[in-house]
Coordinates of C-alpha atoms in Angstrom, one line a residue:
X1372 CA -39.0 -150.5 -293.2
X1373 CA -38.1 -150.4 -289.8
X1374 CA -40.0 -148.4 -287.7
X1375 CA -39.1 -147.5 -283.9
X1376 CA -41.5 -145.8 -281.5
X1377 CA -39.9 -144.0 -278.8
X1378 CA -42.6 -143.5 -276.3
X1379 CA -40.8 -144.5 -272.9
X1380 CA -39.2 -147.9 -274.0
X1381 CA -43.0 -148.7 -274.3
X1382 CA -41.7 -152.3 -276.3
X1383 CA -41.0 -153.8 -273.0
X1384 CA -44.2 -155.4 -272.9
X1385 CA -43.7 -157.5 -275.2
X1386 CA -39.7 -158.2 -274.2
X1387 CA -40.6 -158.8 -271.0
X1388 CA -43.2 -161.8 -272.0
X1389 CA -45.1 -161.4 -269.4
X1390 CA -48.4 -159.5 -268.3
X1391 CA -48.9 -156.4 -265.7
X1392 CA -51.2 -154.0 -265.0
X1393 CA -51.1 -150.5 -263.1
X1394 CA -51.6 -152.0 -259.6
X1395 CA -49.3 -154.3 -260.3
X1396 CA -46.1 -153.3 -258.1
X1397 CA -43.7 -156.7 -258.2
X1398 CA -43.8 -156.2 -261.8
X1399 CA -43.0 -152.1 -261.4
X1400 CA -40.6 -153.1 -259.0
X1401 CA -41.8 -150.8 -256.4
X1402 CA -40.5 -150.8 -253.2
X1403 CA -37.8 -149.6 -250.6
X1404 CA -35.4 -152.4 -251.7
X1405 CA -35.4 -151.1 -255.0
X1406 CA -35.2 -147.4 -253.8
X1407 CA -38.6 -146.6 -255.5
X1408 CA -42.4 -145.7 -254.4
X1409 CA -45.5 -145.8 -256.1
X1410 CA -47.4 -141.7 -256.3
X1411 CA -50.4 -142.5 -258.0
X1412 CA -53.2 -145.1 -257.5
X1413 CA -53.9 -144.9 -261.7
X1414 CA -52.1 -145.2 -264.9
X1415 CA -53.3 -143.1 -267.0
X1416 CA -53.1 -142.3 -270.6
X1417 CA -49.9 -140.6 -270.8
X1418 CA -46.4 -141.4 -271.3
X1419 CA -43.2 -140.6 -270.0
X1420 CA -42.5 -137.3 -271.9
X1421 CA -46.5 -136.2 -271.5
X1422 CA -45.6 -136.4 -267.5
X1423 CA -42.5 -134.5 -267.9
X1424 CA -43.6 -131.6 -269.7
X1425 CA -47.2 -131.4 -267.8
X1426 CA -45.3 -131.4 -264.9
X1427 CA -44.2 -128.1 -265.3
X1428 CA -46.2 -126.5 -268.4
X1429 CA -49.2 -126.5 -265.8
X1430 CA -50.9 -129.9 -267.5
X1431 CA -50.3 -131.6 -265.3
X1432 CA -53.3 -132.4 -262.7
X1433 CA -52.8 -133.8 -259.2
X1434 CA -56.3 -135.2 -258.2
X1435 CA -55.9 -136.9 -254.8
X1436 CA -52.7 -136.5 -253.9
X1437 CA -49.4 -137.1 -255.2
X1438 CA -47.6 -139.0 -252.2
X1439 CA -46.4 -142.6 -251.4
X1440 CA -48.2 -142.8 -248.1
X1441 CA -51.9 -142.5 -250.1
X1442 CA -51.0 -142.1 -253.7
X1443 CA -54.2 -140.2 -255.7
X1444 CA -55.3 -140.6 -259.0
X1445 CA -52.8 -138.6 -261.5
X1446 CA -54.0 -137.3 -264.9
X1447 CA -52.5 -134.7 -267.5
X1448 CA -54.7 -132.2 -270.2
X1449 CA -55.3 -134.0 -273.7
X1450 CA -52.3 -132.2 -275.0
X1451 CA -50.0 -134.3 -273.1
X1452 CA -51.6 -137.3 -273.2
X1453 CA -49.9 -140.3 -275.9
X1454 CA -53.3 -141.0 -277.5
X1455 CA -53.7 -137.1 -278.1
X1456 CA -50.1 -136.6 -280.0
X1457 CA -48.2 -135.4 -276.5
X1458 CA -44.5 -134.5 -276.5
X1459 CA -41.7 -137.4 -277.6
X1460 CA -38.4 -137.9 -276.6
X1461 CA -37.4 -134.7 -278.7
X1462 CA -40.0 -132.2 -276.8
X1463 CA -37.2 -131.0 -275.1
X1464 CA -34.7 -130.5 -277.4
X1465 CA -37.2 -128.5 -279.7
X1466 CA -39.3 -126.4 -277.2
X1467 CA -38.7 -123.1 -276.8
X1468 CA -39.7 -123.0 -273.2
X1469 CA -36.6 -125.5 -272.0
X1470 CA -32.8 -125.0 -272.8
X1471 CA -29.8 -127.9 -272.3
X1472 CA -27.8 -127.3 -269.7
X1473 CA -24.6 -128.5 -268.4
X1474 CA -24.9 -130.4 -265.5
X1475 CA -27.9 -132.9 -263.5
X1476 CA -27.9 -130.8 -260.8
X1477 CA -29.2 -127.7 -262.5
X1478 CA -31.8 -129.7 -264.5
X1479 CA -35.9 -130.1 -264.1
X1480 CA -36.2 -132.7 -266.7
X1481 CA -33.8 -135.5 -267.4
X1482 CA -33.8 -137.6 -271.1
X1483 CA -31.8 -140.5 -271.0
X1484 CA -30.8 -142.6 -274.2
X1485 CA -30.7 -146.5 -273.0
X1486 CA -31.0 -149.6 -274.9
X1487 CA -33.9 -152.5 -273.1
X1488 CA -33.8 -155.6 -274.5
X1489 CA -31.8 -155.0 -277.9
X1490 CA -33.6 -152.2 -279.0
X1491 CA -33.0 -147.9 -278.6
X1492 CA -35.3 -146.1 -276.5
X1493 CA -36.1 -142.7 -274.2
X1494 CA -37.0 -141.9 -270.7
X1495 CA -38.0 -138.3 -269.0
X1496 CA -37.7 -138.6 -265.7
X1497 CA -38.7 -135.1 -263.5
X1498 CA -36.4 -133.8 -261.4
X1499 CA -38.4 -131.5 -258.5
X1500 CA -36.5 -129.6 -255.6
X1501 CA -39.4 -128.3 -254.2
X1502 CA -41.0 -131.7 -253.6
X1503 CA -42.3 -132.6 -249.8
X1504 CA -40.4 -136.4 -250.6
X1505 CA -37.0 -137.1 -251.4
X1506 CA -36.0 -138.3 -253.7
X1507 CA -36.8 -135.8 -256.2
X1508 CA -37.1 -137.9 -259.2
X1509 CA -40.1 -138.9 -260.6
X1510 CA -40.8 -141.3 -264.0
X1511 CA -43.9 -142.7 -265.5
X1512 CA -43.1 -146.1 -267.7
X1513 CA -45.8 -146.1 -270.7
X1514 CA -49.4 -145.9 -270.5
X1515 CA -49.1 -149.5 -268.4
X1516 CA -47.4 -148.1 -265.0
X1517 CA -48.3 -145.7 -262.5
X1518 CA -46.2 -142.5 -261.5
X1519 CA -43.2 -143.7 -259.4
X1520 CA -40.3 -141.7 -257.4
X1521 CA -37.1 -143.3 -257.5
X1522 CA -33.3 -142.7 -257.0
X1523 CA -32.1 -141.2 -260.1
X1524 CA -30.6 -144.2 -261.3
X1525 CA -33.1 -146.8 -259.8
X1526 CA -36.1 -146.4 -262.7
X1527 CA -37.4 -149.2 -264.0
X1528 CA -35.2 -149.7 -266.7
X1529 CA -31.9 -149.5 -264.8
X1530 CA -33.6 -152.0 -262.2
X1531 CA -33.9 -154.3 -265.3
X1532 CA -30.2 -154.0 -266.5
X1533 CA -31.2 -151.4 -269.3
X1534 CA -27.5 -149.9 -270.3
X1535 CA -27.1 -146.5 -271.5
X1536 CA -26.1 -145.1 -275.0
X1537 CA -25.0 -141.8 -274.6
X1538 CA -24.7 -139.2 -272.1
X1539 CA -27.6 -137.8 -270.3
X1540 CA -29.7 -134.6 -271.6
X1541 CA -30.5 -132.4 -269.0
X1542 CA -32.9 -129.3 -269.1
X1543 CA -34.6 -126.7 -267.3
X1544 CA -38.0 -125.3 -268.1
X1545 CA -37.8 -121.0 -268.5
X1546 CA -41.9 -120.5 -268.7
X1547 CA -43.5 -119.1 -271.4
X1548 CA -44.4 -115.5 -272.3
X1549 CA -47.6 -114.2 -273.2
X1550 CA -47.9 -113.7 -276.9
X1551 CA -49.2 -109.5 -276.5
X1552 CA -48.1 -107.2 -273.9
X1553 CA -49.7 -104.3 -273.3
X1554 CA -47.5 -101.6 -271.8
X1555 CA -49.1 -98.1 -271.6
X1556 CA -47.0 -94.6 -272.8
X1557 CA -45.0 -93.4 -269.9
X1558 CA -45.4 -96.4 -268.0
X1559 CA -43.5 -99.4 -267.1
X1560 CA -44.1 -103.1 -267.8
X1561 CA -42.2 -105.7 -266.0
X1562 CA -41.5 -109.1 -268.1
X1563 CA -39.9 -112.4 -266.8
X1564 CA -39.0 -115.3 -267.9
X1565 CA -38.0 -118.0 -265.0
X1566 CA -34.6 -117.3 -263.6
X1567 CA -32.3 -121.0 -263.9
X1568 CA -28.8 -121.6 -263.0
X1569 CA -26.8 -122.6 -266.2
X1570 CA -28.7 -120.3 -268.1
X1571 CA -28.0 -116.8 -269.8
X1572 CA -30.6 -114.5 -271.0
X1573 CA -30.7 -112.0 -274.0
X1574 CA -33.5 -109.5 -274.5
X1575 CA -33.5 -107.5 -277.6
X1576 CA -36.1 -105.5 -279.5
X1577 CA -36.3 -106.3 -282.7
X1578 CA -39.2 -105.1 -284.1
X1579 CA -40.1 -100.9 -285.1
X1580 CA -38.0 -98.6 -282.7
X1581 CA -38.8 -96.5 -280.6
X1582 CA -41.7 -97.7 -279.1
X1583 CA -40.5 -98.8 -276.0
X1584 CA -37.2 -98.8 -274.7
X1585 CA -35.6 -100.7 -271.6
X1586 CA -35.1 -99.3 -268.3
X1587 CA -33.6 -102.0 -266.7
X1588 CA -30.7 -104.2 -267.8
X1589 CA -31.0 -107.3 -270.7
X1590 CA -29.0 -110.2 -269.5
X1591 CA -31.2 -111.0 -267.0
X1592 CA -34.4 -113.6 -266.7
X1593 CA -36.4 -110.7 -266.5
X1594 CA -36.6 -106.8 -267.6
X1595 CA -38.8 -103.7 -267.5
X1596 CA -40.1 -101.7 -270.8
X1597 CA -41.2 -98.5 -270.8
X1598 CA -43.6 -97.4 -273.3
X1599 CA -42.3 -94.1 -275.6
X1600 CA -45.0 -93.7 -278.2
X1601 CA -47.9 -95.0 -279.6
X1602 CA -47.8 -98.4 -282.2
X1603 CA -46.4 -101.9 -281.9
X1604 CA -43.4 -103.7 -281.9
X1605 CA -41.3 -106.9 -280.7
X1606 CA -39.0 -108.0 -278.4
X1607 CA -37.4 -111.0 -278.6
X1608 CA -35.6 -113.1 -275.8
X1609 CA -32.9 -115.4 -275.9
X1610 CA -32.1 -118.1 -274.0
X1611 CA -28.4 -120.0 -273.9
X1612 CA -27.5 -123.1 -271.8
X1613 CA -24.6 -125.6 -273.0
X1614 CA -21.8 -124.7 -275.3
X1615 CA -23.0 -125.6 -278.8
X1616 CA -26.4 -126.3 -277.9
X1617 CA -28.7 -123.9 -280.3
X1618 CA -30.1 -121.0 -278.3
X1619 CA -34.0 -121.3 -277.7
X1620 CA -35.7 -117.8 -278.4
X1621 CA -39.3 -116.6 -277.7
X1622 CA -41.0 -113.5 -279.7
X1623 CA -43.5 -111.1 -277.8
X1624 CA -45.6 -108.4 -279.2
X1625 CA -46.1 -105.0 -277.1
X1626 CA -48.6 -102.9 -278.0
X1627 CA -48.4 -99.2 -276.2
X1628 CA -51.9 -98.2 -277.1
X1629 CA -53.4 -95.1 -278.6
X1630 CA -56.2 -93.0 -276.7
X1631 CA -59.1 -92.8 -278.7
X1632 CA -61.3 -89.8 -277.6
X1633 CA -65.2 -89.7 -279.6
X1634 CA -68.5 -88.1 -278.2
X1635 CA -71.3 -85.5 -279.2
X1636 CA -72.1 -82.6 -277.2
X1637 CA -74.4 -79.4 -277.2
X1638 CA -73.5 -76.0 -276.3
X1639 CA -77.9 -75.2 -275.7
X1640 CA -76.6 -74.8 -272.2
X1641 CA -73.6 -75.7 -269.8
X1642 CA -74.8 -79.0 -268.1
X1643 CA -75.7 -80.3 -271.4
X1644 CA -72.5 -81.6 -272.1
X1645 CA -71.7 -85.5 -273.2
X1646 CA -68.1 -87.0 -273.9
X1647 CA -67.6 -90.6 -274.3
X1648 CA -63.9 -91.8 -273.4
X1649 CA -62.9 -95.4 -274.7
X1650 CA -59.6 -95.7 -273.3
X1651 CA -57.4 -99.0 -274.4
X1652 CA -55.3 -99.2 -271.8
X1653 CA -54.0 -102.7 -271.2
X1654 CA -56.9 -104.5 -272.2
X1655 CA -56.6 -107.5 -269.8
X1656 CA -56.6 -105.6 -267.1
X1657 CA -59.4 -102.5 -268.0
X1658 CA -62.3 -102.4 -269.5
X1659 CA -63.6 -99.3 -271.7
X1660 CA -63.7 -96.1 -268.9
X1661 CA -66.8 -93.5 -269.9
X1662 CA -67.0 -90.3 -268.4

């Protein structure tokens, strides 16, 4: 049975014939002839689609630095890393905190389809606005190469005549929701996702009514409850990019908490009084209040 391993064209090592290592940049093909520049001083034990989505899903950790002029060391959180099960080519496709969209310049993450050698395989390659450098691309090859920023069609595998198979993917990365909300009767919570160009955004509650109701408009990244009454419910966003690309949806529980009032008291005499209060307001943010 055939068995193929998408984890960044990592097969090249063996195609290629020939050794390298991390500081190894002829092999990389780093340089300003080749439009490319090495960012970190370490390899690492993460791949391609690890990088990617520790890039944004705050996994990713910058040590040194994370420039050409004195490139740092570069590590990601064990969920990301290859020997720790981290994201594949399909990460993307199947996470609910990125949607397709329909265009390269809208996208944070790129996957490319490309044969090396005569075999299939996947890149991620980050794409950063916000970057101090430009270009704004940035790839890691396998566990063997350092992190490199490149033109967008200048990564290692274009550099070594890699063709592609099919059209670009190209997605952008919402942010994830916390999985309870707590939103206090009478009050207001705001809720946002991240706001993206090419995306549309669909907020509906879907669980027991009349809990909390919306005060602000749904087809927007981000929206305001207000809790009605005491209980819990859910409200569900959706999230559209391409035509005929599956929505991605996330589910969030809001809890508008009950006042619970206990105590013991005496009447011997007016100053003799005791109430306890334990209040569940918003339990992240305040502790049990006694009077």
């Amino acid at each position: 049975m055939k068995k193929l391993i998408f984890f960044c064209l990592s097969f090249f090592v063996a195609l290629e014939g020939v050794s390298q290592s991390c500081g190894d940049d002829g092999f990389w093909k780093i340089g300003s002839q080749f439009g490319t520049q090495r960012l970190s001083s370490n390899c690492g034990d993460f791949i391609c689609h690890g990088f990617a989505a520790a890039y944004w899903e705050e996994g990713f950790i910058q040590g040194t630095s994370l420039n050409s002029t004195n490139p740092g060391i570069v590590n990601v959180k064990t969920q990301y890393t290859q020997s720790g099960g981290g994201p594949t080519e399909t990460y993307f496709r199947d996470s609910p905190l990125y949607v397709q969209v329909c265009g390269q310049s809208l996208s944070n993450i790129d996957v490319v389809t490309q044969v090396y050698g005569s075999s299939p395989g996947f890149h991620s390659l980050v794409r950063d606005r916000n970057t101090i450098f430009n270009p704004k691309f940035i790839s890691k090859y396998g566990t063997e190469s350092p992190v490199i920023r490149h033109n967008f069609n200048s990564t290692w595998y274009e550099l070594n005549n890699a063709s592609k198979t099919e059209p670009d993917k190209y997605y952008v990365y919402l942010g994830k929701l916390k999985t309870e909300y707590y939103v206090p009767k009478g009050q207001i919570k705001p809720i946002s996702l991240l706001s993206k160009p090419g995306a549309t955004y669909s907020w509906s509650i879907i669980g027991p009514p009349g809990i909390v109701s919306f005060t602000s408009a749904t087809n927007g990244a981000s929206v305001s409850l207000q809790g009605d009454s005491f209980g819990t419910t859910q409200v569900k966003v959706t999230v559209s990019g391409c035509s005929g690309i599956p929505p991605k949806e996330q589910i969030i529980t809001i809890i508008v908490p009950a006042i619970n009032i206990s105590g013991t008291y005496t009447t011997s005499n007016s100053t003799n009084l005791l109430w306890e209060m334990e209040i569940r307001y918003l339990q992240e943010i305040y502790p049990p209040i006694y009077l």
